[in-house]
Each structure stands twice: as C-alpha cells, then as structure tokens.
C-alpha cells in the first residue's frame, strides 16, 4: 500500500524509522526489514547512523534482496545546516551511498548556529539556550531545498515538525510544494486540525512516533504511552491484534504514513502486518475519544527552550 505524493512519486504507507538505532545493529535491522517486506526507510543526519544505513543498503543491493528503485529512502536536513542545504544533502547521499533521495525533509523549522556540514550539533549558547541563527529564513532554506529537485538529488522535498501557520507560509512561498509534513501524531496526540489542513492542501502527513514513543520516550522524556490505554487494549482484543497493530492501522486509515521503529525482528513483522484487517467507523471514532493532546517528543530537554510554546 502506498500514497501518491504531490510530486507524483509513491510513498509506502508503512516505513521503518531508524532513530536511536545503534550502528552495530543497523545491518541486521535493515536486512531483516527488507526480507519482511519493508521498502521505506526513514533516516536523518541527526540520527548519526546514515553511514551504517548506507553500508546495510549496499549489502542488500549486492545480495540481490532489493533494487534501489524499489526502495523509498528519506533523510533530513539538520538545524545547523540551513545555510548549507546542498552540501548537507550531498553529505547525506555520500554516507547513504545513494545517487538520489526519494524524500528530503527540513527536520525542524529552526536554523541554528552552523557547526560544520554533517556534524548535526545543537550549539548551546552561554545562557544554556539553543544558539538560534536569526539571519536565515525558512523561505531561504526552502528555495535551497527546491534546487535539490532541479539537480536530481531529491525526488520529493518536504517539511517536518511544522505547525499550520508555518505550513501555510511554506505553501505560499514555494515553487515546489512540500510533498510531506512529518509530525508526531498518535492516539494521544491526534492533531486532527493539522492533519486535515495538510491533506486538504495536498501534503501527505507522515506520523513519526506513531506508537507514542513507548519505552524510548518514557525513558528520555517521562511521557505516557498510548499502548497501555484500556480503550485501545479493548479494541485490540476485539480484532485479535496487538495494541501496536491497532494504533498503526488507525494511522493508515487516517491516510497518514506511519514509520514505527523497532530493533526486534518479531516487532518488525508485527508492525508490518497491518493490512489484513480494517477498523470499523465506530472504532475509529472510539480511538478519537482517547486524545490527550500529549506530545511525547520534547527536544526542549536538550535545547533549553521550548519551540512549541
């Protein structure tokens, strides 16, 4: 199952996110995922594992498991490289051992002090707050992203962690419209207005943290996971599925792309096995009722400033 982007390219509805994946585990993770059926991989310069992903992809191609044109590879421009978009994209391509990206995203709508292409550092000023660069506009960054399309380095370009106002602005100043807005959204943080706004204007929504972050975000940010929700557990029992499968299926039926992460083969299989059933309208409405407006991913912990405030 895939969603056709405004750029004309198809994006698989389920992908694998590689955030917080250790380098030594990447090879087995990518190879196993491809064998299971994954064709969409979500990367980022800031995850600091593009080189390891590139090695695994090269091995998969060499083994004949998959061809490059059968994969959809996403990576992202880090905050400190907004003034160096072309160089940053080429650095990611070099690490990933690819000639082009299927999708290149602006990771966050914020430019920070440049620390060297590909270093993905978050420079903190003397006051303990993120060192924000106020000389680079998001419009300037976007026009540099558009140049990547004309150069053939990125087939589609998009945004990430943009709210309605910033998304609207991007639509207004863009020549190449953003094909995707990747945002945190899950049953406890449904963001229906933003999702509907994007879809109304031809922007595909990709759900990062589609399972609510689970253990990873609980450890880092002290957040609450929707996977323990009694309503969702009840629906899972009804369909004889896991709660994770219910949550991912809900995301797919909202016409969003979901990119869960897992390093366990059984979970990779479970997360991919979400196409053989459909949630009823009543159960989709029931899931709507559990929304808590609860964001689990909180970069303010590291940046000394809440950009969502």
CSV table of C-alpha atoms in Angstrom, one decimal:
chain,number,residue,atom,x,y,z
A,1,UNK,CA,0.0,0.0,0.0
A,2,UNK,CA,1.4,3.4,-1.0
A,3,UNK,CA,0.3,7.0,-1.0
A,4,UNK,CA,0.9,9.1,-4.2
A,5,UNK,CA,2.7,12.3,-3.3
A,6,UNK,CA,2.0,15.7,-4.9
A,7,UNK,CA,5.4,15.2,-6.7
A,8,UNK,CA,3.9,12.1,-8.4
A,9,UNK,CA,6.0,9.6,-6.6
A,10,UNK,CA,4.6,6.8,-4.5
A,11,UNK,CA,5.5,6.5,-0.8
A,12,UNK,CA,4.9,3.2,1.1
A,13,UNK,CA,2.3,3.6,3.8
A,14,UNK,CA,4.5,1.8,6.4
A,15,UNK,CA,8.2,2.6,6.8
A,16,UNK,CA,10.9,1.8,9.4
A,17,UNK,CA,12.3,4.7,11.4
A,18,UNK,CA,16.0,4.3,12.4
A,19,UNK,CA,16.2,6.9,15.2
A,20,UNK,CA,18.2,5.8,18.2
A,21,UNK,CA,19.4,2.7,16.3
A,22,UNK,CA,23.0,1.8,17.2
A,23,UNK,CA,25.4,1.4,14.4
A,24,UNK,CA,26.2,-2.2,15.1
A,25,UNK,CA,22.5,-3.2,15.0
A,26,UNK,CA,21.7,-1.3,11.8
A,27,UNK,CA,23.0,-4.0,9.4
A,28,UNK,CA,20.8,-6.8,10.7
A,29,UNK,CA,17.8,-4.4,11.2
A,30,UNK,CA,17.8,-3.2,7.6
A,31,UNK,CA,18.4,-6.7,6.1
A,32,UNK,CA,15.7,-8.3,8.2
A,33,UNK,CA,13.3,-5.5,7.4
A,34,UNK,CA,13.8,-5.8,3.7
A,35,UNK,CA,13.2,-9.6,3.9
A,36,UNK,CA,10.0,-8.9,5.8
A,37,UNK,CA,8.8,-6.6,3.1
A,38,UNK,CA,9.7,-3.0,4.2
A,39,UNK,CA,10.6,-0.8,1.3
A,40,UNK,CA,10.5,2.6,3.1
A,41,UNK,CA,13.3,3.7,5.5
A,42,UNK,CA,13.2,7.0,7.4
A,43,UNK,CA,16.7,8.4,8.3
A,44,UNK,CA,18.1,11.7,9.3
A,45,UNK,CA,21.5,13.3,9.5
A,46,UNK,CA,20.9,13.9,13.2
A,47,UNK,CA,20.4,10.2,13.9
A,48,UNK,CA,24.2,9.9,13.3
A,49,UNK,CA,23.8,6.5,11.6
A,50,UNK,CA,23.5,7.3,7.9
A,51,UNK,CA,26.8,5.7,7.1
A,52,UNK,CA,25.8,2.4,8.8
A,53,UNK,CA,22.4,2.5,7.0
A,54,UNK,CA,24.3,3.1,3.7
A,55,UNK,CA,26.5,0.1,4.3
A,56,UNK,CA,23.5,-2.1,5.0
A,57,UNK,CA,21.7,-0.9,1.9
A,58,UNK,CA,24.8,-1.5,-0.2
A,59,UNK,CA,24.9,-5.1,1.1
A,60,UNK,CA,21.2,-5.6,0.4
A,61,UNK,CA,21.7,-4.4,-3.2
A,62,UNK,CA,24.7,-6.7,-3.6
A,63,UNK,CA,22.8,-9.7,-2.1
A,64,UNK,CA,20.0,-9.1,-4.6
A,65,UNK,CA,17.4,-8.7,-1.9
A,66,UNK,CA,16.1,-5.5,-3.5
A,67,UNK,CA,16.9,-2.9,-6.2
A,68,UNK,CA,17.5,0.8,-5.4
A,69,UNK,CA,14.4,1.8,-7.4
A,70,UNK,CA,12.2,-0.4,-5.2
A,71,UNK,CA,13.1,1.5,-2.0
A,72,UNK,CA,11.9,4.8,-0.7
A,73,UNK,CA,14.7,6.5,1.3
A,74,UNK,CA,14.0,9.6,3.4
A,75,UNK,CA,16.6,11.7,5.3
A,76,UNK,CA,16.6,15.1,6.8
A,77,UNK,CA,18.4,18.5,6.9
A,78,UNK,CA,19.6,19.3,10.4
A,79,UNK,CA,19.0,22.7,12.0
A,80,UNK,CA,22.7,23.7,11.9
A,81,UNK,CA,22.8,23.2,8.1
A,82,UNK,CA,20.0,25.5,6.9
A,83,UNK,CA,22.6,27.8,5.3
A,84,UNK,CA,24.3,24.8,3.6
A,85,UNK,CA,21.5,22.8,2.1
A,86,UNK,CA,23.3,21.5,-1.0
A,87,UNK,CA,26.4,20.5,0.9
A,88,UNK,CA,24.3,18.8,3.7
A,89,UNK,CA,22.3,16.8,1.1
A,90,UNK,CA,25.4,15.7,-0.7
A,91,UNK,CA,27.0,14.6,2.7
A,92,UNK,CA,23.9,12.5,3.5
A,93,UNK,CA,23.9,11.0,0.0
A,94,UNK,CA,27.6,10.1,0.4
A,95,UNK,CA,27.0,8.5,3.7
A,96,UNK,CA,24.0,6.6,2.5
A,97,UNK,CA,25.9,5.6,-0.7
A,98,UNK,CA,23.0,6.8,-2.9
A,99,UNK,CA,22.7,8.9,-6.0
A,100,UNK,CA,19.4,10.5,-5.0
A,101,UNK,CA,16.9,10.7,-2.2
A,102,UNK,CA,13.3,9.8,-2.5
A,103,UNK,CA,12.5,12.4,0.1
A,104,UNK,CA,14.5,15.2,1.8
A,105,UNK,CA,12.9,16.9,4.8
A,106,UNK,CA,13.6,20.1,6.7
A,107,UNK,CA,13.9,18.3,10.1
A,108,UNK,CA,12.8,21.3,12.3
A,109,UNK,CA,11.6,24.8,11.3
A,110,UNK,CA,14.6,26.4,13.0
A,111,UNK,CA,18.0,27.4,11.9
A,112,UNK,CA,20.8,27.2,14.4
A,113,UNK,CA,24.5,28.1,14.5
A,114,UNK,CA,26.4,26.3,11.8
A,115,UNK,CA,28.9,23.7,13.3
A,116,UNK,CA,30.2,22.1,10.1
A,117,UNK,CA,28.3,20.2,7.5
A,118,UNK,CA,27.0,16.9,8.7
A,119,UNK,CA,28.1,17.4,12.3
A,120,UNK,CA,24.5,17.8,13.5
A,121,UNK,CA,25.5,19.6,16.7
A,122,UNK,CA,23.0,21.6,18.6
A,123,UNK,CA,25.1,24.6,19.7
A,124,UNK,CA,24.1,25.8,23.1
A,125,UNK,CA,24.8,29.5,23.9
A,126,UNK,CA,26.4,30.7,27.2
A,127,UNK,CA,22.9,31.1,28.7
A,128,UNK,CA,22.2,27.4,28.2
A,129,UNK,CA,19.7,28.0,25.4
A,130,UNK,CA,19.9,26.8,21.8
A,131,UNK,CA,22.0,29.1,19.6
A,132,UNK,CA,19.4,30.1,17.0
A,133,UNK,CA,20.5,31.7,13.8
A,134,UNK,CA,18.2,34.7,13.1
A,135,UNK,CA,19.8,35.5,9.7
A,136,UNK,CA,18.4,32.6,7.8
A,137,UNK,CA,14.7,32.5,6.9
A,138,UNK,CA,12.7,29.3,6.4
A,139,UNK,CA,11.9,30.6,2.9
A,140,UNK,CA,15.6,30.8,2.0
A,141,UNK,CA,16.0,27.3,3.3
A,142,UNK,CA,13.1,26.1,1.2
A,143,UNK,CA,14.3,27.6,-2.0
A,144,UNK,CA,17.6,25.8,-1.5
A,145,UNK,CA,15.6,22.6,-1.0
A,146,UNK,CA,13.8,23.3,-4.3
A,147,UNK,CA,17.2,23.5,-6.0
A,148,UNK,CA,17.9,19.9,-5.0
A,149,UNK,CA,14.9,18.7,-7.0
A,150,UNK,CA,16.1,20.5,-10.1
A,151,UNK,CA,19.5,19.0,-9.6
A,152,UNK,CA,18.1,15.5,-9.4
A,153,UNK,CA,19.4,15.0,-5.8
A,154,UNK,CA,15.9,14.7,-4.3
A,155,UNK,CA,12.8,13.4,-6.0
A,156,UNK,CA,10.5,14.9,-3.4
A,157,UNK,CA,11.0,17.5,-0.7
A,158,UNK,CA,9.1,18.2,2.5
A,159,UNK,CA,8.9,19.6,5.9
A,160,UNK,CA,8.9,18.2,9.4
A,161,UNK,CA,7.5,19.4,12.8
A,162,UNK,CA,5.8,22.4,11.1
A,163,UNK,CA,2.5,23.7,12.5
A,164,UNK,CA,-0.4,25.0,10.5
A,165,UNK,CA,1.0,28.6,10.3
A,166,UNK,CA,4.4,27.5,9.1
A,167,UNK,CA,3.0,25.0,6.7
A,168,UNK,CA,0.7,27.7,5.2
A,169,UNK,CA,3.6,30.0,4.8
A,170,UNK,CA,5.6,27.3,3.0
A,171,UNK,CA,2.7,26.7,0.6
A,172,UNK,CA,2.7,30.5,-0.1
A,173,UNK,CA,6.4,31.0,-0.9
A,174,UNK,CA,7.1,27.6,-2.5
A,175,UNK,CA,7.5,26.9,-6.2
A,176,UNK,CA,7.8,23.2,-5.4
A,177,UNK,CA,5.2,22.4,-2.9
A,178,UNK,CA,6.1,20.4,0.2
A,179,UNK,CA,5.1,16.8,-0.6
A,180,UNK,CA,5.2,15.7,3.1
A,181,UNK,CA,4.9,17.1,6.6
A,182,UNK,CA,6.4,14.6,9.1
A,183,UNK,CA,4.9,15.3,12.6
A,184,UNK,CA,4.4,13.5,15.8
A,185,UNK,CA,0.9,12.1,15.8
A,186,UNK,CA,-0.7,9.1,17.6
A,187,UNK,CA,-3.9,8.4,19.5
A,188,UNK,CA,-2.7,10.5,22.5
A,189,UNK,CA,-1.6,13.4,20.2
A,190,UNK,CA,-4.0,13.2,17.2
A,191,UNK,CA,-3.6,16.8,15.9
A,192,UNK,CA,-6.7,16.5,13.7
A,193,UNK,CA,-6.7,20.1,12.6
A,194,UNK,CA,-3.1,20.0,11.3
A,195,UNK,CA,-3.6,16.6,9.6
A,196,UNK,CA,-6.7,17.8,7.9
A,197,UNK,CA,-5.1,21.1,6.8
A,198,UNK,CA,-2.1,19.3,5.3
A,199,UNK,CA,-4.3,16.7,3.5
A,200,UNK,CA,-6.6,19.4,2.2
A,201,UNK,CA,-3.6,21.1,0.5
A,202,UNK,CA,-2.1,18.0,-1.0
A,203,UNK,CA,0.6,17.4,1.7
A,204,UNK,CA,1.0,13.9,2.9
A,205,UNK,CA,1.3,13.5,6.6
A,206,UNK,CA,3.9,11.1,7.9
A,207,UNK,CA,3.5,10.1,11.6
A,208,UNK,CA,6.7,9.9,13.4
A,209,UNK,CA,6.4,8.4,16.9
A,210,UNK,CA,3.2,6.7,15.7
A,211,UNK,CA,3.1,4.4,18.7
A,212,UNK,CA,3.5,7.3,21.1
A,213,UNK,CA,7.2,6.7,21.7
A,214,UNK,CA,6.7,3.7,24.0
A,215,UNK,CA,9.6,2.9,26.2
A,216,UNK,CA,12.2,5.1,24.4
A,217,UNK,CA,10.3,8.4,25.0
A,218,UNK,CA,9.2,7.3,28.5
A,219,UNK,CA,12.9,6.9,29.4
A,220,UNK,CA,14.0,10.2,27.8
A,221,UNK,CA,11.1,12.5,28.4
A,222,UNK,CA,8.9,10.8,31.0
A,223,UNK,CA,6.0,10.7,28.6
A,224,UNK,CA,3.0,8.4,28.8
A,225,UNK,CA,2.5,5.7,26.1
A,226,UNK,CA,-0.9,5.1,24.5
A,227,UNK,CA,0.0,1.4,24.2
A,228,UNK,CA,-1.2,0.9,27.8
A,229,UNK,CA,-4.6,2.6,27.2
A,230,UNK,CA,-7.5,0.4,28.3
A,231,UNK,CA,-9.7,1.5,25.4
A,232,UNK,CA,-7.1,0.6,22.8
A,233,UNK,CA,-6.4,-2.7,24.6
A,234,UNK,CA,-10.2,-3.5,24.3
A,235,UNK,CA,-10.2,-2.8,20.6
A,236,UNK,CA,-7.1,-5.0,20.2
A,237,UNK,CA,-8.8,-7.9,21.9
A,238,UNK,CA,-11.8,-7.4,19.6
A,239,UNK,CA,-9.7,-7.7,16.5
A,240,UNK,CA,-7.3,-10.2,17.9
A,241,UNK,CA,-4.4,-7.9,17.2
A,242,UNK,CA,-1.8,-6.2,19.3
A,243,UNK,CA,-2.4,-2.6,20.5
A,244,UNK,CA,0.5,-1.5,18.3
A,245,UNK,CA,-1.2,-3.0,15.2
A,246,UNK,CA,-4.4,-1.2,16.1
A,247,UNK,CA,-2.6,2.1,16.5
A,248,UNK,CA,-0.7,1.7,13.2
A,249,UNK,CA,-3.9,0.6,11.4
A,250,UNK,CA,-5.7,3.7,12.8
A,251,UNK,CA,-2.9,5.9,11.4
A,252,UNK,CA,-3.1,4.2,8.0
A,253,UNK,CA,-6.9,4.7,7.9
A,254,UNK,CA,-6.4,8.4,8.6
A,255,UNK,CA,-4.5,8.4,5.3
A,256,UNK,CA,-1.2,9.1,7.1
A,257,UNK,CA,2.1,7.2,6.5
A,258,UNK,CA,3.4,5.5,9.7
A,259,UNK,CA,7.1,4.9,10.5
A,260,UNK,CA,7.4,2.9,13.7
A,261,UNK,CA,10.8,1.9,14.9
A,262,UNK,CA,11.9,-1.4,16.4
A,263,UNK,CA,15.1,-3.4,16.6
A,264,UNK,CA,13.4,-6.7,17.3
A,265,UNK,CA,12.5,-9.0,14.3
A,266,UNK,CA,9.2,-10.1,15.8
A,267,UNK,CA,8.1,-6.5,16.3
A,268,UNK,CA,9.2,-5.6,12.7
A,269,UNK,CA,6.9,-8.3,11.5
A,270,UNK,CA,4.1,-7.3,13.8
A,271,UNK,CA,4.3,-3.6,12.8
A,272,UNK,CA,4.3,-4.5,9.1
A,273,UNK,CA,1.3,-6.9,9.4
A,274,UNK,CA,-1.4,-4.2,9.4
A,275,UNK,CA,-3.0,-4.6,6.0
A,276,UNK,CA,-5.2,-7.7,6.5
A,277,UNK,CA,-7.9,-6.0,8.6
A,278,UNK,CA,-9.8,-2.8,8.8
A,279,UNK,CA,-11.1,-0.8,11.8
A,280,UNK,CA,-14.8,0.0,11.8
A,281,UNK,CA,-16.1,3.6,11.7
A,282,UNK,CA,-17.3,3.1,15.3
A,283,UNK,CA,-13.8,2.0,16.5
A,284,UNK,CA,-12.1,4.9,14.6
A,285,UNK,CA,-14.5,7.2,16.5
A,286,UNK,CA,-13.7,5.4,19.7
A,287,UNK,CA,-10.0,5.9,19.2
A,288,UNK,CA,-10.7,9.6,18.6
A,289,UNK,CA,-12.1,9.9,22.1
A,290,UNK,CA,-8.8,8.9,23.8
A,291,UNK,CA,-6.9,12.0,22.5
A,292,UNK,CA,-4.9,13.8,25.4
A,293,UNK,CA,-3.1,16.4,23.3
A,294,UNK,CA,0.0,14.7,24.8
A,295,UNK,CA,3.3,15.4,22.9
A,296,UNK,CA,5.9,12.8,23.9
A,297,UNK,CA,8.9,14.0,21.9
A,298,UNK,CA,10.3,17.0,23.8
A,299,UNK,CA,13.6,18.4,22.4
A,300,UNK,CA,13.4,21.3,24.9
A,301,UNK,CA,15.1,18.9,27.3
A,302,UNK,CA,18.3,19.3,25.2
A,303,UNK,CA,17.8,22.8,23.8
A,304,UNK,CA,17.0,24.8,26.9
A,305,UNK,CA,14.0,26.4,25.0
A,306,UNK,CA,10.5,25.1,24.2
A,307,UNK,CA,10.0,25.8,20.5
A,308,UNK,CA,6.4,24.6,20.7
A,309,UNK,CA,5.4,27.1,23.4
